[in-house]
Amino acid sequence: MRWLVTGFAVGAVLGLAASPAAAQDPGDQEWNDQAVEEGIQRGIAFLWSQWSNGHWREPNPNAQGILPVNYGGRTALCAYALLAAGVKPQEPRMKQTLEWLAKVPMKGTYARALRANVWALLGRDSSYRKNLADDVAYLMHGIDGRGGYDYVPHGKPMHASMDPRSRPRNVRYDNSNSQLAVLGVWAGVRCGAEVPLWYWQLVERHWAQDQQNDGGWCYQQKGNSYGSMTVAGVATMFICFDALYHKQFVQCQARTDYPPIVKGLNWLDRNFSATNNPNKGMNHYYYYLYGLERVGLASGYKYFGKTDWYKMGVSALLGRQRGNGSWGDVVDSSFALLFLARGRHPILSNKLNYPGTWNSRPRDLANLTAWVSQRFERTVNWQIVHLDAPVAELHDAPILYISGASAPQFTDQGVAKLRQFVNQGGVILSEAACNRAAFTLAMKKYYQQMFPDYELKRLDPDHPIYKLHFDIGGMDRGLSAISNGVRLLAIHAPAELSLDWQLNLYSTGRDSFQLGANIYFFVTDKGILPPRGVSRWPTARAFVPVQTLQL
């Protein structure tokens, strides 16, 4: 069981198609990030090759001249993928696209939701922030009485004083429209939009009621679970978890398993595939990968089952990419590009999963990395790792974060792996969740075992870690560290940082966020993190001399 604390009709509307080429199994091959970058650039070039006069070709009006329901959605999806892949809003073609999107009338759920995500990628200070607010309000008030959505939202504007149960219920819905609508609303929340509690309660109720007995989801209420709808359900429930329950983890006694997510992740563990849409074959395959990437980033999990979801997905996508850089039409290609680009973002920190109270603050790193990404306009992610994996897997990130509300129990083999990770250039950041002294005492013993020649000492209040980027105001946060005289090997916080991160206390807990950023910059010497999958430690190879001198 996963312990957290952590379709459809896109084909009919936007034109989803699958290409027949077989995927390649990466096996134990060394990771080739250059191939990923080249695949992304070829995908970008293909999308631009299909662009004309500010947009991509949309479905034609009907005989009466009425625009299709989701007119503009294809252009919004392509723009979303290109922005996520690094195309700048100032690029002349993108600038023209944004202007076209701002003018086109949209009433479809898909189109509005995708356009909201375009505006969100432009940042909080964008000149299109009113457009984002309008799209979010349209989607939020369009939810039906059971918490779902159809191709065109059913609801009418709703005031906070109205009872959500009075909204229309006996209407058509599907879980593909429903997940895209919520994703559009959540895009607004990330940019500062205020969404009332009743909305998230309706969304949670809908998805909880639609979850199948096996833990998965399907297109509508009853049916056989399959991959693209299950990742939609899990990703949506992560959004609900963050919106409704993140404040419950003030006390370390709170349960950290959220049943809908646990059951959904267990379904993915049992049924995961990167080469097809589980229980649907190649139908909606690229849409499934887009949802899979969202779940991987939201959960922090590096693996589904025993599979590295990103590396396996990359192998499948690069094996299917066509000579013109596409994966079929612009819709499939946009979903594929979103998977490659968003999944590739650097990992700022790994969080160690170990037997014990490792996850008292389930969304601490998720919230910290989101804050760092917004503050520095450089997207970074996080992930969860464990000590059963090879040490090389720990090097996805420069920092290994170990949080605990009780004394951890590491094996000698685990301690040896932690030592090797640090000796190869990594840094451990340990933190006593809930300020528990038992964790601090235990970590002191483990540090002594790992580094018998060096002592854990309290950092001077003038240490650069308090001033490197943000000046914490001379405030001594009580950090201790182990140094070998050249660099810090480990940093320990006996007073927790994770509660402020968990609760998103950007104002009252500002110092904790700023200190997290300072630690990041100190460990990396303000350097640029490599993309996901690129180890900071070279792959071990047997030495083979180029030539031998005969003496």
Coordinates of C-alpha atoms in Angstrom, one line a residue:
M1 CA 0.0 0.0 0.0
R2 CA 1.1 3.5 -0.8
W3 CA 1.4 5.7 2.3
L4 CA 1.0 9.3 1.3
V5 CA 0.2 12.2 2.7
T6 CA 0.6 12.8 0.4
G7 CA -11.2 8.5 -22.5
F8 CA -13.0 9.3 -23.8
A9 CA -13.9 12.0 -25.9
V10 CA -10.7 14.1 -26.2
G11 CA -10.4 12.0 -29.3
A12 CA -13.8 13.0 -30.5
V13 CA -13.3 16.7 -29.8
L14 CA -9.7 17.4 -30.5
G15 CA -8.8 14.4 -32.7
L16 CA -6.7 12.0 -30.8
A17 CA -4.9 9.3 -32.8
A18 CA -2.2 6.8 -32.1
S19 CA 0.8 5.8 -34.2
P20 CA 1.7 2.1 -34.6
A21 CA 5.5 2.1 -34.1
A22 CA 6.7 -0.1 -31.2
A23 CA 8.3 1.4 -28.1
Q24 CA 11.9 0.6 -27.1
D25 CA 12.7 -0.8 -23.7
P26 CA 15.4 1.3 -22.1
G27 CA 16.6 -1.7 -20.0
D28 CA 19.8 -0.8 -18.3
Q29 CA 21.1 1.6 -20.9
E30 CA 22.7 4.8 -19.8
W31 CA 20.3 7.8 -19.8
N32 CA 20.6 9.9 -22.9
D33 CA 19.2 13.4 -22.1
Q34 CA 20.5 14.8 -25.4
A35 CA 18.1 12.5 -27.2
V36 CA 15.3 13.8 -25.0
E37 CA 16.2 17.4 -25.8
E38 CA 16.4 16.6 -29.5
G39 CA 13.0 14.9 -29.3
I40 CA 11.5 17.9 -27.6
Q41 CA 13.0 20.3 -30.2
R42 CA 11.7 18.2 -33.1
G43 CA 8.3 18.1 -31.5
I44 CA 8.3 21.9 -31.2
A45 CA 9.4 22.3 -34.8
F46 CA 6.5 20.0 -35.9
L47 CA 3.9 22.0 -34.0
W48 CA 5.1 25.3 -35.5
S49 CA 5.0 23.7 -39.0
Q50 CA 1.3 23.3 -38.6
W51 CA 0.7 26.9 -37.3
S52 CA -0.8 29.6 -39.5
N53 CA -1.9 33.2 -38.8
G54 CA -2.0 32.9 -35.0
H55 CA -3.6 29.5 -34.6
W56 CA -3.7 25.8 -35.5
R57 CA -6.4 24.6 -37.8
E58 CA -9.6 24.3 -35.9
P59 CA -12.8 22.3 -36.8
N60 CA -14.9 24.0 -39.4
P61 CA -18.3 25.6 -38.5
N62 CA -21.4 23.7 -39.4
A63 CA -23.8 24.5 -42.2
Q64 CA -25.4 27.2 -40.2
G65 CA -22.0 28.8 -39.5
I66 CA -22.1 27.8 -35.8
L67 CA -18.6 27.1 -34.4
P68 CA -18.0 23.7 -32.8
V69 CA -18.3 23.5 -29.1
N70 CA -14.6 23.3 -28.4
Y71 CA -13.5 25.7 -31.1
G72 CA -10.1 27.1 -30.1
G73 CA -9.2 24.1 -27.9
R74 CA -6.7 22.7 -30.4
T75 CA -4.8 26.0 -30.5
A76 CA -4.9 26.3 -26.7
L77 CA -3.5 22.8 -26.3
C78 CA -0.7 23.5 -28.8
A79 CA 0.2 26.8 -27.2
Y80 CA 0.1 25.1 -23.7
A81 CA 2.6 22.4 -24.9
L82 CA 4.9 24.9 -26.6
L83 CA 5.0 27.2 -23.5
A84 CA 5.6 24.2 -21.2
A85 CA 8.5 23.1 -23.6
G86 CA 10.2 26.4 -23.1
V87 CA 8.9 28.6 -26.0
K88 CA 8.9 32.2 -24.7
P89 CA 5.7 34.3 -24.7
Q90 CA 7.6 37.0 -26.5
E91 CA 8.3 34.8 -29.5
P92 CA 6.5 36.5 -32.4
R93 CA 4.4 33.5 -33.4
M94 CA 3.5 32.8 -29.8
K95 CA 2.7 36.4 -29.2
Q96 CA 0.3 36.3 -32.1
T97 CA -1.2 33.1 -30.8
L98 CA -1.9 34.6 -27.4
E99 CA -3.6 37.5 -29.0
W100 CA -5.8 35.1 -31.1
L101 CA -6.7 33.1 -28.1
A102 CA -7.7 36.2 -26.1
K103 CA -10.2 37.2 -28.8
V104 CA -11.8 33.9 -29.8
P105 CA -15.1 33.1 -28.1
M106 CA -15.0 29.8 -26.2
K107 CA -17.8 28.0 -24.5
G108 CA -16.5 24.4 -24.4
T109 CA -15.2 22.9 -21.2
Y110 CA -12.0 21.5 -22.9
A111 CA -11.2 24.7 -24.7
R112 CA -11.7 27.0 -21.7
A113 CA -9.7 24.7 -19.4
L114 CA -6.8 24.4 -21.8
R115 CA -6.8 28.2 -22.4
A116 CA -6.7 28.8 -18.6
N117 CA -3.6 26.7 -18.4
V118 CA -2.0 28.8 -21.2
W119 CA -2.7 32.0 -19.2
A120 CA -1.3 30.4 -16.0
L121 CA 2.0 29.6 -17.6
L122 CA 2.5 33.3 -18.4
G123 CA 2.7 34.1 -14.6
R124 CA 0.8 36.1 -12.1
D125 CA 2.0 39.5 -13.6
S126 CA 0.9 38.7 -17.1
S127 CA -1.2 41.1 -19.0
Y128 CA -3.6 38.2 -19.5
R129 CA -4.4 37.7 -15.9
K130 CA -8.0 39.0 -16.3
N131 CA -8.5 36.5 -19.1
L132 CA -7.4 33.8 -16.7
A133 CA -9.8 35.0 -14.0
D134 CA -12.7 35.0 -16.6
D135 CA -11.9 31.4 -17.7
V136 CA -11.6 30.2 -14.1
A137 CA -14.9 31.8 -13.1
Y138 CA -16.6 30.3 -16.1
L139 CA -15.3 26.8 -15.3
M140 CA -15.9 27.1 -11.5
H141 CA -19.6 28.1 -11.9
G142 CA -20.1 25.5 -14.6
I143 CA -19.9 22.6 -12.3
D144 CA -23.0 20.5 -11.9
G145 CA -24.7 19.5 -8.7
R146 CA -22.8 16.2 -8.4
G147 CA -19.4 17.7 -9.2
G148 CA -19.0 16.8 -12.9
Y149 CA -18.8 18.5 -16.3
D150 CA -20.1 17.9 -19.8
Y151 CA -18.7 19.3 -23.1
V152 CA -20.4 22.6 -22.2
P153 CA -20.6 23.5 -18.5
H154 CA -24.2 23.1 -17.1
G155 CA -24.1 25.4 -14.1
K156 CA -25.0 29.0 -13.7
P157 CA -23.2 31.7 -11.7
M158 CA -23.3 30.8 -8.0
H159 CA -22.9 32.9 -4.9
A160 CA -21.2 31.7 -1.8
S161 CA -24.5 31.8 0.1
M162 CA -26.2 29.3 -2.3
D163 CA -26.4 25.6 -1.4
P164 CA -24.2 23.6 -3.8
R165 CA -26.7 20.7 -3.6
S166 CA -29.3 22.9 -5.4
R167 CA -27.3 22.8 -8.6
P168 CA -28.6 20.7 -11.5
R169 CA -27.7 17.0 -11.0
N170 CA -29.6 14.9 -13.6
V171 CA -27.4 16.0 -16.5
R172 CA -24.8 14.3 -18.7
Y173 CA -21.2 14.3 -17.5
D174 CA -17.9 12.5 -18.2
N175 CA -14.7 12.2 -16.3
S176 CA -12.5 13.6 -19.1
N177 CA -14.4 16.9 -19.3
S178 CA -14.5 16.8 -15.5
Q179 CA -10.7 16.4 -15.0
L180 CA -9.8 19.1 -17.6
A181 CA -12.2 21.6 -16.0
V182 CA -10.7 21.1 -12.5
L183 CA -7.2 21.4 -14.0
G184 CA -8.3 24.8 -15.5
V185 CA -9.6 26.0 -12.1
W186 CA -6.5 24.8 -10.3
A187 CA -4.3 26.7 -12.8
G188 CA -6.1 29.8 -11.6
V189 CA -5.5 28.9 -7.9
R190 CA -1.8 28.6 -8.6
C191 CA -1.8 32.2 -9.9
G192 CA -3.7 33.6 -6.9
A193 CA -7.4 33.0 -7.8
E194 CA -9.7 32.4 -4.8
V195 CA -11.9 29.3 -5.2
P196 CA -14.5 28.7 -2.4
L197 CA -14.5 25.5 -0.4
W198 CA -17.9 24.3 -1.8
Y199 CA -16.3 23.9 -5.2
W200 CA -13.6 21.4 -4.0
Q201 CA -16.2 19.6 -1.9
L202 CA -18.3 19.0 -5.0
V203 CA -15.3 17.9 -7.0
E204 CA -14.1 15.5 -4.3
R205 CA -17.6 14.0 -3.9
H206 CA -17.9 13.4 -7.6
W207 CA -14.6 11.6 -8.0
A208 CA -15.0 9.6 -4.8
Q209 CA -18.4 8.4 -5.9
D210 CA -17.1 7.5 -9.4
Q211 CA -14.1 5.5 -8.1
Q212 CA -14.5 1.8 -9.0
N213 CA -14.1 -1.0 -6.5
D214 CA -10.7 -1.9 -7.9
G215 CA -9.4 1.6 -7.2
G216 CA -9.5 2.9 -10.8
W217 CA -11.8 5.1 -12.8
C218 CA -13.6 4.9 -16.1
Y219 CA -15.3 7.4 -18.5
Q220 CA -18.5 7.6 -16.5
Q221 CA -19.9 6.2 -13.3
K222 CA -19.9 2.4 -13.9
G223 CA -17.6 0.4 -16.2
N224 CA -14.2 -1.1 -16.5
S225 CA -11.3 1.0 -15.1
Y226 CA -8.6 2.0 -17.5
G227 CA -5.4 4.0 -17.5
S228 CA -6.2 7.5 -18.9
M229 CA -9.3 7.9 -16.6
T230 CA -7.5 6.4 -13.6
V231 CA -4.6 8.9 -13.8
A232 CA -7.2 11.6 -14.3
G233 CA -8.9 10.5 -11.1
V234 CA -5.7 10.3 -9.1
A235 CA -4.4 13.6 -10.3
T236 CA -7.8 15.3 -9.5
M237 CA -7.8 13.8 -6.0
F238 CA -4.4 15.2 -5.3
I239 CA -5.8 18.6 -6.2
C240 CA -8.7 18.0 -3.8
F241 CA -6.3 16.8 -1.1
D242 CA -4.2 19.9 -1.3
A243 CA -7.3 22.2 -1.4
L244 CA -9.2 20.5 1.5
Y245 CA -6.9 18.6 3.8
H246 CA -3.4 20.1 3.8
K247 CA -4.1 22.0 7.1
Q248 CA -5.0 18.7 8.9
F249 CA -1.3 17.9 9.3
V250 CA -0.5 20.4 12.0
Q251 CA -0.3 17.5 14.4
C252 CA 2.0 14.6 13.7
Q253 CA -0.7 12.2 14.8
A254 CA -2.8 12.8 11.7
R255 CA -3.3 9.8 9.3
T256 CA -1.3 10.3 6.2
D257 CA -3.2 8.0 3.9
Y258 CA -6.0 9.5 1.7
P259 CA -8.0 6.4 0.6
P260 CA -9.0 7.5 -2.9
I261 CA -5.3 8.3 -3.8
V262 CA -4.0 5.2 -2.1
K263 CA -6.4 3.0 -4.0
G264 CA -5.7 4.8 -7.2
L265 CA -2.0 4.5 -6.9
N266 CA -2.3 0.8 -6.0
W267 CA -4.3 0.4 -9.3
L268 CA -1.5 2.0 -11.2
D269 CA 1.1 -0.2 -9.5
R270 CA -0.8 -3.3 -10.6
N271 CA -1.6 -2.1 -14.2
F272 CA 1.1 0.4 -15.1
S273 CA 2.4 0.5 -18.7
A274 CA 4.3 3.2 -20.5
T275 CA 3.7 1.6 -24.0
N276 CA -0.1 1.5 -24.0
N277 CA -3.1 2.9 -22.2
P278 CA -3.9 0.1 -19.6
N279 CA -7.1 -1.7 -20.5
K280 CA -7.5 0.5 -23.6
G281 CA -4.5 -0.5 -25.7
M282 CA -3.5 2.4 -28.0
N283 CA -6.7 4.3 -27.6
H284 CA -6.1 7.7 -26.1
Y285 CA -2.5 6.7 -25.4
Y286 CA -0.9 10.1 -25.5
Y287 CA -3.7 11.6 -23.4
Y288 CA -2.9 8.9 -20.9
L289 CA 0.8 9.7 -20.8
Y290 CA -0.1 13.4 -20.2
G291 CA -2.2 12.3 -17.1
L292 CA 0.5 9.9 -16.0
E293 CA 3.1 12.7 -15.9
R294 CA 0.7 14.8 -13.8
V295 CA 0.3 11.9 -11.3
G296 CA 4.0 11.3 -11.2
L297 CA 4.8 15.0 -10.4
A298 CA 1.9 15.4 -8.0
S299 CA 2.7 12.2 -6.0
G300 CA 6.5 12.6 -6.1
Y301 CA 6.8 8.9 -6.8
K302 CA 9.7 7.9 -9.1
Y303 CA 8.2 4.5 -9.7
F304 CA 4.9 2.9 -10.4
G305 CA 5.3 -0.7 -9.4
K306 CA 9.1 -1.2 -10.0
T307 CA 9.1 1.0 -13.2
D308 CA 10.7 4.5 -13.5
W309 CA 7.6 6.0 -15.2
Y310 CA 9.5 8.9 -16.8
K311 CA 12.4 7.0 -18.3
M312 CA 10.1 4.3 -19.6
G313 CA 7.7 6.8 -21.1
V314 CA 10.5 8.7 -22.7
S315 CA 11.8 5.5 -24.3
A316 CA 8.3 4.8 -25.7
L317 CA 7.8 8.3 -27.0
L318 CA 11.2 8.6 -28.7
G319 CA 10.7 5.2 -30.3
R320 CA 7.4 6.4 -31.7
Q321 CA 8.4 9.9 -32.9
R322 CA 8.1 10.2 -36.6
G323 CA 10.5 11.6 -39.1
N324 CA 8.8 15.0 -39.1
G325 CA 9.0 15.3 -35.3
S326 CA 5.4 14.4 -34.7
W327 CA 3.5 11.7 -32.9
G328 CA 0.5 11.8 -35.2
D329 CA -1.6 15.0 -35.4
V330 CA -1.1 18.2 -33.4
V331 CA -3.2 16.9 -30.5
D332 CA -1.2 13.7 -29.9
S333 CA 2.0 15.6 -30.5
S334 CA 1.1 18.2 -27.9
F335 CA 0.3 15.6 -25.2
A336 CA 3.6 13.8 -26.0
L337 CA 5.5 17.1 -25.8
L338 CA 3.9 17.9 -22.4
F339 CA 5.0 14.6 -21.0
L340 CA 8.6 15.0 -22.2
A341 CA 9.0 18.6 -21.2
R342 CA 7.2 18.7 -17.9
G343 CA 8.5 15.4 -16.7
R344 CA 12.1 16.5 -17.5
H345 CA 12.1 19.4 -15.1
P346 CA 15.0 19.2 -12.6
I347 CA 14.6 17.5 -9.2
L348 CA 15.5 19.9 -6.4
S349 CA 15.3 17.4 -3.6
N350 CA 14.5 13.7 -3.1
K351 CA 12.5 12.8 0.0
L352 CA 13.4 9.6 1.7
N353 CA 10.8 7.0 2.3
Y354 CA 11.8 4.7 5.2
P355 CA 10.0 2.6 7.8
G356 CA 8.7 5.1 10.3
T357 CA 7.2 8.5 10.4
W358 CA 8.9 9.8 7.3
N359 CA 5.8 11.6 5.9
S360 CA 4.2 13.6 8.7
R361 CA 4.1 16.6 6.3
P362 CA 3.0 15.0 3.1
R363 CA 3.0 18.1 0.9
D364 CA 6.1 19.8 2.3
L365 CA 8.4 19.4 -0.7
A366 CA 5.5 19.7 -3.2
N367 CA 4.7 23.2 -1.8
L368 CA 8.4 24.3 -1.4
T369 CA 9.3 23.3 -5.0
A370 CA 6.1 25.1 -6.3
W371 CA 7.1 28.2 -4.4
V372 CA 10.7 28.1 -5.7
S373 CA 9.5 27.5 -9.2
Q374 CA 7.2 30.6 -9.1
R375 CA 9.7 32.8 -7.2
F376 CA 12.6 32.1 -9.6
E377 CA 10.7 31.3 -12.8
R378 CA 12.6 28.0 -13.1
T379 CA 10.5 25.0 -12.7
V380 CA 11.8 22.4 -10.2
N381 CA 10.2 19.2 -9.0
W382 CA 10.7 16.7 -6.2
Q383 CA 10.3 13.0 -5.8
I384 CA 10.2 10.2 -3.3
V385 CA 13.0 7.6 -3.1
H386 CA 13.9 4.7 -0.8
L387 CA 17.1 3.0 0.2
D388 CA 16.3 -0.3 -1.6
A389 CA 17.3 1.5 -4.8
P390 CA 20.9 1.8 -6.0
V391 CA 22.8 4.8 -4.8
A392 CA 22.8 6.2 -8.4
E393 CA 19.0 6.7 -8.1
L394 CA 19.6 9.1 -5.2
H395 CA 21.6 11.4 -7.5
D396 CA 18.6 12.6 -9.4
A397 CA 18.8 15.5 -6.9
P398 CA 21.6 17.2 -5.0
I399 CA 19.7 17.1 -1.7
L400 CA 18.3 14.1 0.1
Y401 CA 15.6 15.3 2.5
I402 CA 15.0 13.1 5.6
S403 CA 12.1 14.2 7.8
G404 CA 10.9 12.3 10.8
A405 CA 8.7 12.6 13.9
S406 CA 10.4 9.7 15.7
A407 CA 13.7 7.9 15.7
P408 CA 14.4 6.3 12.3
Q409 CA 15.6 2.7 12.0
F410 CA 18.3 2.5 9.3
T411 CA 20.1 -0.7 8.5
D412 CA 23.9 -0.8 8.2
Q413 CA 23.4 -1.2 4.5
G414 CA 21.2 1.9 4.4
V415 CA 23.7 3.9 6.4
A416 CA 26.4 2.8 3.9
K417 CA 24.3 4.0 1.0
L418 CA 23.7 7.4 2.7
R419 CA 27.4 7.7 3.2
Q420 CA 28.2 6.8 -0.4
F421 CA 25.6 9.4 -1.7
V422 CA 27.3 12.1 0.4
N423 CA 30.8 11.0 -0.6
Q424 CA 29.8 11.3 -4.2
G425 CA 28.8 14.9 -3.8
G426 CA 25.2 14.8 -2.3
V427 CA 24.0 16.6 0.8
I428 CA 21.6 15.3 3.4
L429 CA 19.0 17.7 4.9
S430 CA 17.4 16.2 7.9
E431 CA 14.6 17.7 9.8
A432 CA 12.8 16.9 13.1
A433 CA 9.1 17.1 12.2
C434 CA 7.0 18.4 15.1
N435 CA 10.3 19.3 16.7
R436 CA 10.7 15.8 18.0
A437 CA 14.0 15.4 19.9
A438 CA 14.0 11.6 19.4
F439 CA 14.6 12.1 15.7
T440 CA 17.4 14.6 16.3
L441 CA 19.1 12.3 18.8
A442 CA 18.9 9.3 16.4
M443 CA 20.2 11.3 13.5
K444 CA 23.2 12.5 15.5
K445 CA 24.1 8.8 16.1
Y446 CA 23.7 7.9 12.4
Y447 CA 25.8 10.9 11.4
Q448 CA 28.5 9.8 13.8
Q449 CA 28.4 6.4 12.2
M450 CA 28.5 7.8 8.7
F451 CA 31.2 10.4 9.3
P452 CA 33.2 9.4 12.5
D453 CA 36.0 12.0 11.7
Y454 CA 33.6 15.0 11.6
E455 CA 31.3 16.5 14.2
L456 CA 27.7 17.9 13.8
K457 CA 28.1 21.5 14.9
R458 CA 25.7 24.4 15.1
L459 CA 26.1 26.9 12.3
D460 CA 27.2 30.4 13.1
P461 CA 24.3 32.9 12.7
D462 CA 26.4 34.7 10.0
H463 CA 26.9 31.5 8.0
P464 CA 26.2 32.1 4.2
I465 CA 23.3 29.7 4.3
Y466 CA 21.3 32.3 6.2
K467 CA 22.2 35.1 3.7
L468 CA 23.2 33.6 0.4
H469 CA 20.1 34.8 -1.5
F470 CA 17.6 35.8 1.1
D471 CA 18.8 37.5 4.2
I472 CA 16.9 35.7 6.9
G473 CA 17.2 38.9 9.0
G474 CA 20.0 37.7 11.2
M475 CA 17.6 35.1 12.6
D476 CA 19.4 32.0 13.8
R477 CA 17.2 29.0 12.9
G478 CA 19.4 26.7 14.9
L479 CA 20.7 24.7 12.0
S480 CA 23.6 22.3 12.6
A481 CA 25.9 20.8 10.0
I482 CA 28.7 18.5 9.3
S483 CA 31.6 19.8 7.3
N484 CA 34.8 18.1 6.1
G485 CA 36.5 21.5 5.9
V486 CA 35.7 21.8 2.2
R487 CA 31.9 21.6 2.0
L488 CA 28.9 20.7 4.1
L489 CA 28.1 17.0 4.1
A490 CA 24.8 17.2 6.0
I491 CA 22.5 19.9 7.4
H492 CA 20.2 19.2 10.3
A493 CA 17.2 21.3 11.5
P494 CA 16.1 20.4 15.1
A495 CA 13.3 23.0 14.7
E496 CA 10.9 22.0 11.9
L497 CA 10.7 23.7 8.6
S498 CA 8.1 21.4 7.1
L499 CA 5.0 22.7 8.9
D500 CA 5.3 26.1 7.2
W501 CA 5.9 24.4 3.9
Q502 CA 2.9 22.0 4.4
L503 CA 0.5 24.9 5.3
N504 CA 1.8 27.2 2.5
L505 CA 2.5 29.9 5.1
Y506 CA 4.0 32.3 2.6
S507 CA 3.8 35.3 4.9
T508 CA 4.1 34.1 8.5
G509 CA 6.4 31.2 7.5
R510 CA 8.3 33.2 4.9
D511 CA 11.7 32.6 6.6
S512 CA 11.2 28.8 6.2
F513 CA 10.6 29.1 2.5
Q514 CA 13.5 31.5 2.0
L515 CA 15.7 29.3 4.1
G516 CA 14.7 26.3 1.9
A517 CA 15.7 28.3 -1.2
N518 CA 19.0 29.4 0.4
I519 CA 19.9 25.7 1.2
Y520 CA 19.1 24.9 -2.4
F521 CA 21.4 27.7 -3.7
F522 CA 24.1 26.9 -1.2
V523 CA 24.3 23.2 -2.0
T524 CA 24.3 23.9 -5.8
D525 CA 26.5 27.0 -5.6
K526 CA 23.7 28.8 -7.4
G527 CA 24.2 26.4 -10.3
I528 CA 21.7 25.1 -12.8
L529 CA 20.2 21.7 -11.9
P530 CA 20.4 19.1 -14.6
P531 CA 17.2 17.7 -16.0
R532 CA 15.5 14.7 -14.5
G533 CA 17.3 11.4 -15.1
V534 CA 20.7 13.1 -15.4
S535 CA 22.9 11.9 -12.5
R536 CA 25.3 14.3 -10.9
W537 CA 27.6 11.4 -10.4
P538 CA 29.2 9.8 -13.5
T539 CA 28.3 6.2 -14.4
A540 CA 30.9 3.7 -13.2
R541 CA 32.7 2.1 -16.1
A542 CA 35.6 -0.4 -16.3
F543 CA 38.8 1.4 -17.2
V544 CA 40.0 0.5 -20.8
P545 CA 43.3 2.1 -21.8
V546 CA 43.5 3.7 -25.2
Q547 CA 47.0 2.4 -25.8
T548 CA 49.7 0.7 -23.8
L549 CA 53.4 1.9 -23.8
Q550 CA 55.9 -0.8 -24.0
L551 CA 59.0 -0.1 -21.8

